[in-house]
Structures are given as structure tokens and as C-alpha cells.
mmCIF file of C-alpha atoms in Angstrom:
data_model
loop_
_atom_site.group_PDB
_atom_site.id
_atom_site.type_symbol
_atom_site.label_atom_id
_atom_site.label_comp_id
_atom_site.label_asym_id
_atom_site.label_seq_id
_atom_site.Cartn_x
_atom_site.Cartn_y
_atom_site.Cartn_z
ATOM 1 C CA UNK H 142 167.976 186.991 -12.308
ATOM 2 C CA UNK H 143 164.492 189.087 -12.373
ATOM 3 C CA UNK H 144 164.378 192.216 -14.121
ATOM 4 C CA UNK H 145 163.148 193.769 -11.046
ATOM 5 C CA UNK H 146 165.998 196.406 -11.379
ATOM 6 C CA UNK H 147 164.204 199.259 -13.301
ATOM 7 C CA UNK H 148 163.907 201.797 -10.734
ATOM 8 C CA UNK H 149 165.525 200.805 -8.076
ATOM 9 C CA UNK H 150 169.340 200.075 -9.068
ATOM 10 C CA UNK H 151 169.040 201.372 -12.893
ATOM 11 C CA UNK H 152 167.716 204.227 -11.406
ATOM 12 C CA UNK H 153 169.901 207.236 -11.404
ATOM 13 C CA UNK H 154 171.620 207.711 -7.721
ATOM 14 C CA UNK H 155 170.120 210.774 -5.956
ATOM 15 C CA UNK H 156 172.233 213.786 -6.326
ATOM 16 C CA UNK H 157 171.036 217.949 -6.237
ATOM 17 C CA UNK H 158 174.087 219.182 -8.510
ATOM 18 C CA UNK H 159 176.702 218.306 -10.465
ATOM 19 C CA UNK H 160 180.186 219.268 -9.703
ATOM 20 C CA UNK H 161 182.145 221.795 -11.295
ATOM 21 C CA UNK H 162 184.576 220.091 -14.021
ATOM 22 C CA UNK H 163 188.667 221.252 -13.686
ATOM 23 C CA UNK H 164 188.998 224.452 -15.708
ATOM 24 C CA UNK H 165 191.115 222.328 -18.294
ATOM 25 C CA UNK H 166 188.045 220.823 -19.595
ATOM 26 C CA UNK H 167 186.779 222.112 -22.626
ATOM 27 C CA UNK H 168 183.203 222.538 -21.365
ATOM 28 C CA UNK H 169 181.612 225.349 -21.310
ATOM 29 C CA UNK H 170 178.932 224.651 -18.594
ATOM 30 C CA UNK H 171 177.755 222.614 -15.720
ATOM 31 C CA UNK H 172 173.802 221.351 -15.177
ATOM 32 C CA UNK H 173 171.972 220.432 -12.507
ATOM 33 C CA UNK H 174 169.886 216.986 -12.537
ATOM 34 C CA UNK H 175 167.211 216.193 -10.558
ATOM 35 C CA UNK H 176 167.079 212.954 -8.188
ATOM 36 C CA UNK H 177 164.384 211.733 -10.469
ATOM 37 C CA UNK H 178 166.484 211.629 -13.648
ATOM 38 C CA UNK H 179 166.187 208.491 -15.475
ATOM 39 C CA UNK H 180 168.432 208.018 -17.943
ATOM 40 C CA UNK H 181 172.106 206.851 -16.925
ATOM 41 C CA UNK H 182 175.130 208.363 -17.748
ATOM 42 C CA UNK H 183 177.913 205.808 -17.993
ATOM 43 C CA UNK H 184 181.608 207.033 -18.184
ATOM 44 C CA UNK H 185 183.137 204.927 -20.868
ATOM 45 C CA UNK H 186 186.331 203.799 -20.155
ATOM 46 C CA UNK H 187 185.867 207.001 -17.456
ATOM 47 C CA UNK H 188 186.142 210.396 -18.847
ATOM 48 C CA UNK H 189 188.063 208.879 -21.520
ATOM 49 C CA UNK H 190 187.344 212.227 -23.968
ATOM 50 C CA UNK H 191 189.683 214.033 -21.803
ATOM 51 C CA UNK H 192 192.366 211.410 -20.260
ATOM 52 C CA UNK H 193 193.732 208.885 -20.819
ATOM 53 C CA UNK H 194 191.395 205.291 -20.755
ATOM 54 C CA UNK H 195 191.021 203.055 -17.601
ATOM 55 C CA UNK H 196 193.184 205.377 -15.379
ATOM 56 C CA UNK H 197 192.246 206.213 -12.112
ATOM 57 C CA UNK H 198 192.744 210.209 -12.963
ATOM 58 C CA UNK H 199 189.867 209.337 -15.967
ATOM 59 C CA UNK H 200 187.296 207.432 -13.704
ATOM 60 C CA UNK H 201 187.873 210.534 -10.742
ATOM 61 C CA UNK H 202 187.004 213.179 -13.249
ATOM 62 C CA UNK H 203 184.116 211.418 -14.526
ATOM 63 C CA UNK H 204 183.187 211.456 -10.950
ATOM 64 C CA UNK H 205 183.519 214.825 -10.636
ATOM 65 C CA UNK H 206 181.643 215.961 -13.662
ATOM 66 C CA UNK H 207 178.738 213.838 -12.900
ATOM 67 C CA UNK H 208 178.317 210.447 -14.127
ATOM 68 C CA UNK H 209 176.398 208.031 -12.781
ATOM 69 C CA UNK H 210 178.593 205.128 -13.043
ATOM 70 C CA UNK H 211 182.549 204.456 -14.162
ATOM 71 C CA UNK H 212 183.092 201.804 -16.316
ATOM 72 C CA UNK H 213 186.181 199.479 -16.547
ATOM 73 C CA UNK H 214 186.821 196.746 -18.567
ATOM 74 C CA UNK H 215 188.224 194.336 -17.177
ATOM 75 C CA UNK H 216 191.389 191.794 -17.844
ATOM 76 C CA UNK H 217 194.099 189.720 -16.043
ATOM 77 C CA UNK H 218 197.583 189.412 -15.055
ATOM 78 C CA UNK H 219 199.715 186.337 -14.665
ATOM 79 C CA UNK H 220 199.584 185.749 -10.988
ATOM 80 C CA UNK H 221 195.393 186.128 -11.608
ATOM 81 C CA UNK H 222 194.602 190.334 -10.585
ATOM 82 C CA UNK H 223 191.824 191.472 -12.314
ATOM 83 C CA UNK H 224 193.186 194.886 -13.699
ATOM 84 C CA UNK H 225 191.544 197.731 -16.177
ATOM 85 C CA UNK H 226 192.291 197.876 -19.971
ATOM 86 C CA UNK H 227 189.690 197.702 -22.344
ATOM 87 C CA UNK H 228 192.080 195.232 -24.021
ATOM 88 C CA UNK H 229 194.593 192.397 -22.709
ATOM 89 C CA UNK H 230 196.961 193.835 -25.722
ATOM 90 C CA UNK H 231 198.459 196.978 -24.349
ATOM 91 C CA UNK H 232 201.247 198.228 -26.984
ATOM 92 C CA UNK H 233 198.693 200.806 -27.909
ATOM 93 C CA UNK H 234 197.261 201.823 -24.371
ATOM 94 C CA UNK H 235 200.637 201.661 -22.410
ATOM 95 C CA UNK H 236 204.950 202.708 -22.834
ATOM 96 C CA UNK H 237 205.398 198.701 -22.729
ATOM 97 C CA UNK H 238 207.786 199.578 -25.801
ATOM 98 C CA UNK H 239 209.548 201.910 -24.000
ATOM 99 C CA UNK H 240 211.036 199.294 -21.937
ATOM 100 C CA UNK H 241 213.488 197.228 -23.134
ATOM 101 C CA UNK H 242 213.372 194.819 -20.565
ATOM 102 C CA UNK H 243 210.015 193.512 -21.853
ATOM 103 C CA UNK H 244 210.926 193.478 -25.599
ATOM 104 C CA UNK H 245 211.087 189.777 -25.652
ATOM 105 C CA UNK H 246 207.362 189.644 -24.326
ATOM 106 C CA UNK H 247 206.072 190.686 -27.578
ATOM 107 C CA UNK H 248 203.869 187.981 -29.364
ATOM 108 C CA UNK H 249 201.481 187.642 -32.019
ATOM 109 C CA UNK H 250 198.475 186.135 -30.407
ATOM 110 C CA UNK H 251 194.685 185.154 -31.943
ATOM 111 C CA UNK H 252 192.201 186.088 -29.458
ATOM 112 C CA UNK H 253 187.943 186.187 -30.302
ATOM 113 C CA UNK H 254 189.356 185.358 -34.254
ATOM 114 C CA UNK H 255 191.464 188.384 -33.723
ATOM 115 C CA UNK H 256 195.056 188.406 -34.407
ATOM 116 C CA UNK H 257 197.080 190.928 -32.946
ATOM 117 C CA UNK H 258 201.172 191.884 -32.595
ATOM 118 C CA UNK H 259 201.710 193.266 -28.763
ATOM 119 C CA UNK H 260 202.617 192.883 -25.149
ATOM 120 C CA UNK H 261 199.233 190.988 -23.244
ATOM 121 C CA UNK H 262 198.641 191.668 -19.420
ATOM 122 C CA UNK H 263 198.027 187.738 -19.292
ATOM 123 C CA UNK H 264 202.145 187.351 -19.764
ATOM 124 C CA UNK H 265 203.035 190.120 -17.115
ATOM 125 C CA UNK H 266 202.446 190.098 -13.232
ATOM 126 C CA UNK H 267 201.236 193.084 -11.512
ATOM 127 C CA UNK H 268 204.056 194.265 -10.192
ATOM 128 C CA UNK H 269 205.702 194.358 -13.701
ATOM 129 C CA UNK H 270 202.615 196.189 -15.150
ATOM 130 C CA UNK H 271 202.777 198.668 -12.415
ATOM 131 C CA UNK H 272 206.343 199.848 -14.081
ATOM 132 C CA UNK H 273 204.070 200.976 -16.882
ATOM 133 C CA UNK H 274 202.629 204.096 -17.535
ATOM 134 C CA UNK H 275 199.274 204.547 -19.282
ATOM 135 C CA UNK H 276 199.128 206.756 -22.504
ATOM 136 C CA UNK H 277 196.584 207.942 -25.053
ATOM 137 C CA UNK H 278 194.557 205.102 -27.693
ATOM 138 C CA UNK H 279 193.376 207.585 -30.230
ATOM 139 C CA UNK H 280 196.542 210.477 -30.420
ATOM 140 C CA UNK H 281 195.531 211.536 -33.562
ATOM 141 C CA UNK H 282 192.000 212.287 -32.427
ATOM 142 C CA UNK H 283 192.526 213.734 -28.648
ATOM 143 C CA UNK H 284 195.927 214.946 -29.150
ATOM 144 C CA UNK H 285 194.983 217.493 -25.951
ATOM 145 C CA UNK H 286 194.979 213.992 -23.556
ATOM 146 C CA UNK H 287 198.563 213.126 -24.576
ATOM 147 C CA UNK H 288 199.935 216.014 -22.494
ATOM 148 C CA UNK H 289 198.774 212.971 -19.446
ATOM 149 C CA UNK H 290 200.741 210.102 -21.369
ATOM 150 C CA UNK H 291 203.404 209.007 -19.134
ATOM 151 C CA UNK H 292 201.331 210.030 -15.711
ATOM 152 C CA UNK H 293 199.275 207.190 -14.716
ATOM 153 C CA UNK H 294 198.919 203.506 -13.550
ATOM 154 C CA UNK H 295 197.276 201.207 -14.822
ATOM 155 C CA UNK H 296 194.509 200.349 -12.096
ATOM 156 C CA UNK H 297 193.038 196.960 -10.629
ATOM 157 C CA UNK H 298 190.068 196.774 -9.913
ATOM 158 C CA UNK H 299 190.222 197.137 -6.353
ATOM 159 C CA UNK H 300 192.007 200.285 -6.530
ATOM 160 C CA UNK H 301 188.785 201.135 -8.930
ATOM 161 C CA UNK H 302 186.687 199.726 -6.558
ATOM 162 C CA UNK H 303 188.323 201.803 -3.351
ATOM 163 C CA UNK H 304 188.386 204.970 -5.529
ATOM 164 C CA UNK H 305 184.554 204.380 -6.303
ATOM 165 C CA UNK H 306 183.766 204.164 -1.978
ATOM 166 C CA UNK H 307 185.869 207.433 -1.750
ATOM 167 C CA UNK H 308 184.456 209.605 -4.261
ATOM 168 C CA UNK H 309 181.273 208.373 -3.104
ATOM 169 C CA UNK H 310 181.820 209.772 0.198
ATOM 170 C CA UNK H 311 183.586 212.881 -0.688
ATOM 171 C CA UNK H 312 180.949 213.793 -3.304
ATOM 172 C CA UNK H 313 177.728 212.914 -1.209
ATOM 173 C CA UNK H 314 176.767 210.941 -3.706
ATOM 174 C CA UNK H 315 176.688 207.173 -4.558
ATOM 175 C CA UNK H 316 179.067 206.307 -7.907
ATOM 176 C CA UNK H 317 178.118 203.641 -9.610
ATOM 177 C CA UNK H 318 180.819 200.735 -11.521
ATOM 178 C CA UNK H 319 180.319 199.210 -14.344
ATOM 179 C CA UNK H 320 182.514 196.597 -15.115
ATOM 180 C CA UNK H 321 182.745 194.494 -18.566
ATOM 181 C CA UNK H 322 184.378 191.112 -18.317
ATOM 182 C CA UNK H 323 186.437 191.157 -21.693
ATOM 183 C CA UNK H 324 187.263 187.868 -23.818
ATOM 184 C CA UNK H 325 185.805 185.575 -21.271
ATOM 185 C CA UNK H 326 186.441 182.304 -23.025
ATOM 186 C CA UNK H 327 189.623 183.069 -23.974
ATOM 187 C CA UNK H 328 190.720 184.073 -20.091
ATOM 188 C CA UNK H 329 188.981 180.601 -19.291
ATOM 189 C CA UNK H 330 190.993 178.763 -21.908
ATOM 190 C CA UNK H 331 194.339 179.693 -20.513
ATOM 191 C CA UNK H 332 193.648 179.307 -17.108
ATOM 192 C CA UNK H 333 192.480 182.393 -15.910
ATOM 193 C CA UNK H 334 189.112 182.448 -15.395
ATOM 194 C CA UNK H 335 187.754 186.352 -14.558
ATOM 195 C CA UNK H 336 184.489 185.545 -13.225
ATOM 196 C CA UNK H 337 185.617 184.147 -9.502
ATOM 197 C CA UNK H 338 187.943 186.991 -9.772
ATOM 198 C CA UNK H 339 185.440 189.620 -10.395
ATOM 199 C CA UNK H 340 182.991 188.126 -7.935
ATOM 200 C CA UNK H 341 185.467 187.743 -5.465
ATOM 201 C CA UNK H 342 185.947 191.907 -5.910
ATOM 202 C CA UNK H 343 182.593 192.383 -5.585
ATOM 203 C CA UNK H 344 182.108 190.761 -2.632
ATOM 204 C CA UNK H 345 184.982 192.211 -0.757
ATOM 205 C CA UNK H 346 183.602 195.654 -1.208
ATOM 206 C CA UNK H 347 180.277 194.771 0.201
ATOM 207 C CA UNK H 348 178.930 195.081 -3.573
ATOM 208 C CA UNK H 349 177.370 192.075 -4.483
ATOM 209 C CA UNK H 350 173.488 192.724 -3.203
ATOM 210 C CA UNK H 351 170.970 193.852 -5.204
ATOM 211 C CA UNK H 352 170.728 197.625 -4.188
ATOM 212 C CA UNK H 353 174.367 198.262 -4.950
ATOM 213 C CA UNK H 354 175.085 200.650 -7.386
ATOM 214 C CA UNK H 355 176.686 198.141 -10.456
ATOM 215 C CA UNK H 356 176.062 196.831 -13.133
ATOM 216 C CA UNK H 357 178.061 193.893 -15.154
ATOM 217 C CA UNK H 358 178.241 193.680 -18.611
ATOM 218 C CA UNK H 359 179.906 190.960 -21.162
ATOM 219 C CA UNK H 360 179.506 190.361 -24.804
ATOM 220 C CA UNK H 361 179.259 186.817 -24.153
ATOM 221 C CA UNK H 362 176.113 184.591 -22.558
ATOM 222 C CA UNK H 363 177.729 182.029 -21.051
ATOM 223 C CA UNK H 364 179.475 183.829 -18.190
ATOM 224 C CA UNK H 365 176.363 186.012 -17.899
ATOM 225 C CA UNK H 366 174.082 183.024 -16.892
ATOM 226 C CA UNK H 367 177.070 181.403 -14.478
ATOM 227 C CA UNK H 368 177.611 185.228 -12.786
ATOM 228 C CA UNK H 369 173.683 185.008 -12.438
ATOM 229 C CA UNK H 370 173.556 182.296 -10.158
ATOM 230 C CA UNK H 371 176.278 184.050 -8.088
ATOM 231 C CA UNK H 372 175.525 187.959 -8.356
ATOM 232 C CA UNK H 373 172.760 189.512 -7.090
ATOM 233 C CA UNK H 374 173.308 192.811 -9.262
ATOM 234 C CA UNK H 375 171.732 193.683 -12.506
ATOM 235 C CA UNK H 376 173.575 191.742 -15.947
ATOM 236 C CA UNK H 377 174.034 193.409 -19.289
ATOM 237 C CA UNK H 378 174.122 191.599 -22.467
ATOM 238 C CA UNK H 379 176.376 193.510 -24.641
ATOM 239 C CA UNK H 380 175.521 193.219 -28.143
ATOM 240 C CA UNK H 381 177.269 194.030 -31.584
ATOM 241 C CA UNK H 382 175.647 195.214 -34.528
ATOM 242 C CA UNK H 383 177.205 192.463 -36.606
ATOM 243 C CA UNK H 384 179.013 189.085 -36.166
ATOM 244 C CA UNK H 385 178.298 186.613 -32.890
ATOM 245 C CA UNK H 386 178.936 185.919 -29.229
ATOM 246 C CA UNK H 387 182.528 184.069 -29.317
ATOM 247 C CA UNK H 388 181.001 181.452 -26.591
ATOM 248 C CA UNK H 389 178.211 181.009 -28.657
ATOM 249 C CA UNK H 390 180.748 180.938 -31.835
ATOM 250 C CA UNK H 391 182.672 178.313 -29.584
ATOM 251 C CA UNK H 392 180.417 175.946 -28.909
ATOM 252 C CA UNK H 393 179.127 175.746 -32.225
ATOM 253 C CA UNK H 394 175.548 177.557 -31.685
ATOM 254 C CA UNK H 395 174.445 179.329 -34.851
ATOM 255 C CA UNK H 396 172.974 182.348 -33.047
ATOM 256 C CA UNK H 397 174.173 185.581 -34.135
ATOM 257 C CA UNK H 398 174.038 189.305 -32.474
ATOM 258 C CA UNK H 399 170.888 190.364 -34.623
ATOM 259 C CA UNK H 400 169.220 186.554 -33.689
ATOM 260 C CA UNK H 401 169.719 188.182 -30.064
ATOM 261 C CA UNK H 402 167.738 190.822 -30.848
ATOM 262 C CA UNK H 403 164.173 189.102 -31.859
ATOM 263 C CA UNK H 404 161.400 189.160 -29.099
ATOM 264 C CA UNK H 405 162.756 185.762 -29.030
ATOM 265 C CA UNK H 406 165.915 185.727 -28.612
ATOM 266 C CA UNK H 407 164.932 189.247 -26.244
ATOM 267 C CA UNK H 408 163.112 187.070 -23.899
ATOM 268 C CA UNK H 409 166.028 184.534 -23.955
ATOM 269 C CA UNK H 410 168.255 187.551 -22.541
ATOM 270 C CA UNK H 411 165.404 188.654 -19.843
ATOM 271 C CA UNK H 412 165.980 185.127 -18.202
ATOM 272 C CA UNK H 413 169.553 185.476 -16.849
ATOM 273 C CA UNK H 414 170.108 189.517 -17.538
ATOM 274 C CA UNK H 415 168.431 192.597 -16.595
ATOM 275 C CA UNK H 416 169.154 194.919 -19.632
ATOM 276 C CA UNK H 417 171.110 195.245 -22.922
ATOM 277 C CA UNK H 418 173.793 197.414 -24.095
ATOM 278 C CA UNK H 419 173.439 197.672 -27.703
ATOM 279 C CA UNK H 420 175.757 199.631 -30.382
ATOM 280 C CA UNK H 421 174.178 202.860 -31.441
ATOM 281 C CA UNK H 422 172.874 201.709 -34.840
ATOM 282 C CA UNK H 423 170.797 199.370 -33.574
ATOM 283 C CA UNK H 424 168.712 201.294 -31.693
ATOM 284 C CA UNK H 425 168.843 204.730 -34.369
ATOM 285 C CA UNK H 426 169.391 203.385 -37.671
ATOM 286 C CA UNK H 427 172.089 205.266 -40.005
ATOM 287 C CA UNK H 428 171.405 205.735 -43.747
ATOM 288 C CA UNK H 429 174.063 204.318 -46.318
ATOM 289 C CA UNK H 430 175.303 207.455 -46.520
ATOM 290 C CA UNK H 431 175.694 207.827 -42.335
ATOM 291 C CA UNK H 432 173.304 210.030 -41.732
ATOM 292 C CA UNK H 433 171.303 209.416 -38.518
ATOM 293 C CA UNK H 434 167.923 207.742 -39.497
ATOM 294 C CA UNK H 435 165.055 206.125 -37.434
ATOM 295 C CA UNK H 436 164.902 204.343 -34.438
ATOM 296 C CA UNK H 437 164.404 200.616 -34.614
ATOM 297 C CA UNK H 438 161.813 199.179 -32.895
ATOM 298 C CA UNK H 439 164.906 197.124 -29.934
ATOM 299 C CA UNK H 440 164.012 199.684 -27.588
ATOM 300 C CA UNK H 441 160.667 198.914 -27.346
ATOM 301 C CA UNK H 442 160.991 195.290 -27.705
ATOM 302 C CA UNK H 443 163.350 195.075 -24.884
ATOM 303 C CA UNK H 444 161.354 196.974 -22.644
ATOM 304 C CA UNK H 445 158.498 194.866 -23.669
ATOM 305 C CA UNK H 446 160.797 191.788 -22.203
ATOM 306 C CA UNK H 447 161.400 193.788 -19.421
ATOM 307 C CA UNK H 448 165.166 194.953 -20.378
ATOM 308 C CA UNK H 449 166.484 197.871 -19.468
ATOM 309 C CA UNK H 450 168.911 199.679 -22.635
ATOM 310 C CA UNK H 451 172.155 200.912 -22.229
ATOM 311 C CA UNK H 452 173.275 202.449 -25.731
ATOM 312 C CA UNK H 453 177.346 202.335 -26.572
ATOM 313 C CA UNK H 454 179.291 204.917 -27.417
ATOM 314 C CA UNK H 455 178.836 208.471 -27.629
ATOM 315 C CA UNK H 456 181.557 210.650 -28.437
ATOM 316 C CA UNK H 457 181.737 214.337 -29.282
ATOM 317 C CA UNK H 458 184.102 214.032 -32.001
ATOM 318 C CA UNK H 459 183.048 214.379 -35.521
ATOM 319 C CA UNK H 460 184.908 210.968 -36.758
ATOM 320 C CA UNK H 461 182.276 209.294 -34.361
ATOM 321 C CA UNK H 462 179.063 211.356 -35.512
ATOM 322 C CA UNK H 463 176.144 210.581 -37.715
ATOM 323 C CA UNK H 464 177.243 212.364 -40.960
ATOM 324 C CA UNK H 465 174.507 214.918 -41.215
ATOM 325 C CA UNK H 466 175.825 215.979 -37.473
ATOM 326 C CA UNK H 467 179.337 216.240 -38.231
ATOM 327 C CA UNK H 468 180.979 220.546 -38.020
ATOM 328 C CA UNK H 469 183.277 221.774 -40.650
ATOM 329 C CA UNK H 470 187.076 221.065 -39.409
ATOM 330 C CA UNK H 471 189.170 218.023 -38.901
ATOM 331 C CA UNK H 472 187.848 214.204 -37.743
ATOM 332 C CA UNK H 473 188.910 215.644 -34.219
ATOM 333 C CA UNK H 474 186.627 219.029 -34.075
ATOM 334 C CA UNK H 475 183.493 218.599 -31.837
ATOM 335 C CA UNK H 476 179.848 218.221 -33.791
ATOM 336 C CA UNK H 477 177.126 218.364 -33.153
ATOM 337 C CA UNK H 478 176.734 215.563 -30.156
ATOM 338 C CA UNK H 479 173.582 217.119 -28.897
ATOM 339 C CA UNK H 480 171.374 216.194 -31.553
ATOM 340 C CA UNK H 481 171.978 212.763 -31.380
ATOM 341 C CA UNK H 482 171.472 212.566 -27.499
ATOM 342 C CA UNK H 483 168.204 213.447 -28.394
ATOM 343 C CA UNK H 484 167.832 211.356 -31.181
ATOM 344 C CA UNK H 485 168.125 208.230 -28.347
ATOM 345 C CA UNK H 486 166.381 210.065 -25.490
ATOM 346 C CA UNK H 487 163.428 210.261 -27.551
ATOM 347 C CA UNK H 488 164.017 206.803 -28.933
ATOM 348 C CA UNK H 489 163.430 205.943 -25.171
ATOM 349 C CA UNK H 490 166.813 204.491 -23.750
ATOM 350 C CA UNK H 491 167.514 204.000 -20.431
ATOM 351 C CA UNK H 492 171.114 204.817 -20.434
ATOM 352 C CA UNK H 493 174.225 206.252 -22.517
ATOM 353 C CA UNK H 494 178.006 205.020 -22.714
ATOM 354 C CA UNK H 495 179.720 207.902 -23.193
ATOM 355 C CA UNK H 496 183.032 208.788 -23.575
ATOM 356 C CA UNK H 497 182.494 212.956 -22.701
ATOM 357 C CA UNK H 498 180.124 212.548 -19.586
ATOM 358 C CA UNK H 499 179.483 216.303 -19.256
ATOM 359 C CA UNK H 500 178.473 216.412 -22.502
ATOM 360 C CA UNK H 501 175.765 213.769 -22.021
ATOM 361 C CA UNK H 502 174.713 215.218 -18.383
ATOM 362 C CA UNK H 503 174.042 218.764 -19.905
ATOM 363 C CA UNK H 504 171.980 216.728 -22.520
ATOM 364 C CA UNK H 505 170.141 214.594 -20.317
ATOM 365 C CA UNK H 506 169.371 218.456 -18.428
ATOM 366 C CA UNK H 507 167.447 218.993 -21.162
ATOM 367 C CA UNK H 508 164.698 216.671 -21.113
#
């Protein structure tokens, strides 16, 4: 796939205001954007600062404040329906526990080297996981979004996909998606392979062309360069600061994330993805004692291989901020999130993962 996308579908979808956010969100103001804007705002996990993750209540208000795109990560059921958790393990996303009839479901289970205790959606059908409710991942820091535990479905990604055509309509404004394939190999392994799912998806709604307003992301390469030959949207190669692709890890290729990120292994990318979405540090360097340093020099490499970059995850909390950002209080108070939006808009990125999208939109007003 070309990287032909800068501009035309990384470019921000035209829009002359932002919506006002509900009166329960703790923000103090609204901005207005220009059509021209430049720099994405993707809704991590939806407005996942203020509801619950990968709920359709959390994508719709993420709508509503702005954001250019909703992202869900996606995973599958038994009977093979691509559905949005940012993990297959769901003890600590969902009431499984709550329900005795699925206490024999819970395994332990090794997936990507990770071994985990829990109920996986790969071991439920839909209709089971639909007697679920969704409920807060980090209680201790948003303890404000478990007043919603208890509320919400958890969504396929049709239903994400339909809400996405809707709010595009009722807002006058194109939403983007975002999806993430998560633990590709692993899905393969067991027999349920995401990719024809997700293109499938795709090309029900009438998304898969190349001026449609998504972008797909995966850790992995592998099921990057097969979706290539079948998508015609823009690819993201996800990247961690640390450690390897598990495909890669798989199939016995040295290569690690930071081998990834030479001009050689940049170009590599460029010839089956359109941009990267690199963690934070990568792209604005933190000191041993976490505060926020220097930009790298992966921003300008990438765009020198003609990658767009799409920076994961900003957060307003102080337990997620550079040190030297961080306000007095607890891990949960708000810091000082505006200073490092700036830090990466004038390292020169081309988009933001963030979990507070009002936050980000108000910074992006600023440039």
C-alpha cells in the first residue's frame, strides 16, 4: 500500500465546531478547529477518561466532544463475531464474576508470552457475552466512571461500525474508526482468524476504499502485509518501546521494536503501511528520573519514509504524566496534560491517542 494517505484520509475530516460535551464532564471548555487542522485526535478506547472502555456510550461521547476517529480494539467470540475489548481476558473489563453460571469458564491461559487467570471472549458466544455488563479497568484511578459500571454492552463491531454512520450523520460530520486487530497470531492459532472477519466488516459498511475515514492498526507485521493486499485504507504499525512483534517472535525473526525503528527497518514499514503508532517515549524521550526530555529524531525519520505518526497514549492523569508535569494530589488528580501536547505537536506528529479527547482538541486549538 502507497503512502499516498497524508492529506487526504490522515487528514482531519472537515468540521466548523466542536460539540458541546454533557455537563458531567469535567471540562471546562469547548474549541473550535478549523477544517484545515492537521493533527488527529484519536479516542482511545473512546472517551475512555470518562466511561467506561469499548462501550458504545464511550465511543458516542467521544463523538460528541470532537474526535476525529473512535478506536476499538478488536477480539472474538466463539461462534467467530468480531467484538470490542482491548483484551480477549475480560475479568477486569466486565461482571463475568458476577455470574455464577460462567464460573467454570475461568482458565489460566498464555497468550503473546503472557499468562493470565480470567474469563476469554474466545470461550463465550455472543449471545452469552451480551448477558454481561461492561465496568471500569482502572477504579482506583477514574473512580467518577464507576458510577456507569453495570450500564453497558459490550459492542461488536458492527454495532461500532452502525454507531460510527449515525453520529456521522447526526453531527454533520464524518467520524472516523480506528480499529486494532489484537493478538493476531494467537486468534489464528485457535482457529479464529480476525482478519477475514474485520475485512468482511469493512466491506459491509461500504468502508474499505481509500477515501474512507479508517485507519487499521496491529502490533504485528504479518497481518499488516496480508490486510494490505485486501484493504485499500491506510495501515498502522503499532510499535512498543521495548520487546518484539509476537509474529516476528513466532517465526523466529530476530527483529525487535527499536530494529523497526531504523531508516531501515522505517522503509521496511513504508512498503505495506502508511504510518506508525509509536509509544510516547519514543518519539519525546523521558529522563531516568521521568521527566519529559527531547524528541527523538522517529518523527522525522518516518516522515522521511513517508509515514505518517500516530503517538499512544495521552492521559490527563498524573500517574500517566512526565514527572516534571505531574500537580500536587493523588495518582488520580489531573496535571499538567497541556504541556506535553505541545511537547509532541512541536515534535511534529501527525496524530494523538488519547484517552480525554477534549483535552487534546482544546490543545490541538492552540497551535
Amino acid at each position: 500500500m502507497s503512502s499516498s494517505v497524508r492529506g487526504t484520509a490522515a487528514a482531519a475530516p472537515p468540521v466548523a465546531t466542536l460539540t458541546t460535551a454533557p455537563s458531567d464532564v469535567p471540562v471546562a471548555e469547548v474549541a473550535t478547529r478549523s477544517a484545515e487542522a492537521t493533527v488527529l485526535v484519536i479516542a482511545h478506547r473512546g472517551a475512555s477518561g470518562y466511561r467506561p472502555e469499548h462501550t458504545l456510550a464511550s465511543y458516542e461521547l467521544a463523538a460528541r466532544m470532537g474526535a476525529d476517529y473512535i478506536e476499538p480494539d478488536l477480539v472474538s467470540t466463539a461462534d467467530d463475531v468480531l467484538v470490542a475489548r482491548h483484551e480477549s481476558e475480560i475479568g477486569g473489563t466486565t461482571d463475568v464474576a458476577d455470574h455464577p453460571e460462567f464460573a467454570e469458564r475461568k482458565v489460566t491461559r498464555t497468550i503473546d508470552g503472557d499468562t493470565r487467570t480470567g474469563w476469554f471472549t474466545e470461550d463465550f458466544t455472543l449471545a452469552e457475552l451480551k448477558t454481561l455488563r461492561a465496568k471500569e479497568r482502572l477504579p482506583a484511578v477514574r473512580q467518577e466512571n464507576t458510577i456507569y459500571d453495570g450500564r453497558f454492552e459490550i459492542p461488536t463491531f458492527d454495532e461500532v461500525l452502525q454507531l460510527r454512520e449515525r453520529l456521522s450523520a447526526l453531527l454533520g460530520r464524518e467520524i472516523g474508526v480506528y480499529p486494532e486487530t489484537k493478538h493476531p497470531t494467537y486468534f489464528s492459532s485457535i482457529g479464529h482468524a480476525l482478519e477475514p472477519l474485520l475485512v468482511a466488516a469493512l466491506e459491509n459498511a461500504g468502508l474499505n476504499r481509500k477515501d474512507a475515514p479508517v485507519f487499521v492498526q496491529s502490533f504485528e507485521t504479518t497481518n499488516l502485509r496480508q490486510l494490505s493486499a485486501e484493504l485499500h485504507v491506510p495501515l498502522v504499525q503499532l510499535l512498543g518501546a521495548a520487546g518484539a512483534p509476537v509474529d516476528l517472535a513466532a517465526a523466529g525473526d530476530p527483529r525487535t521494536f527499536p530494529d523497526l525503528v531504523t531508516p531501515a527497518g522505517l522503509a521496511e514499514i513504508a512498503s505495506y503501511a502508511d504510518a506508525i503508532g509509536p509509544a510516547k517515549d519514543m518519539v519525546v524521550a523521558r529522563h531516568a528520573d521521568g521527566t519529559l526530555g527531547a524528541p527523538t529524531s522517529l518523527v522525522a525519520d518516518a516522515h522521511s519514509a513517508g509515514l505518517l505518526v500516530h503517538v499512544y497514549t495521552f492521559r490527563n492523569e498524573n500517574e500517566f504524566l512526565p514527572a516534571n508535569l505531574r500537580s500536587a494530589g493523588s495518582a488520580a488528580d489531573y496535571g499538567n496534560a497541556f504541556a506535553e501536547y505541545e511537547a509532541f505537536f512541536a515534535a511534529g506528529v501527525d496524530g494523538v491517542f488519547a484517552d480525554n479527547p477534549d483535552t487534546a482538541l482544546v490543545a490541538r486549538a492552540a497551535l
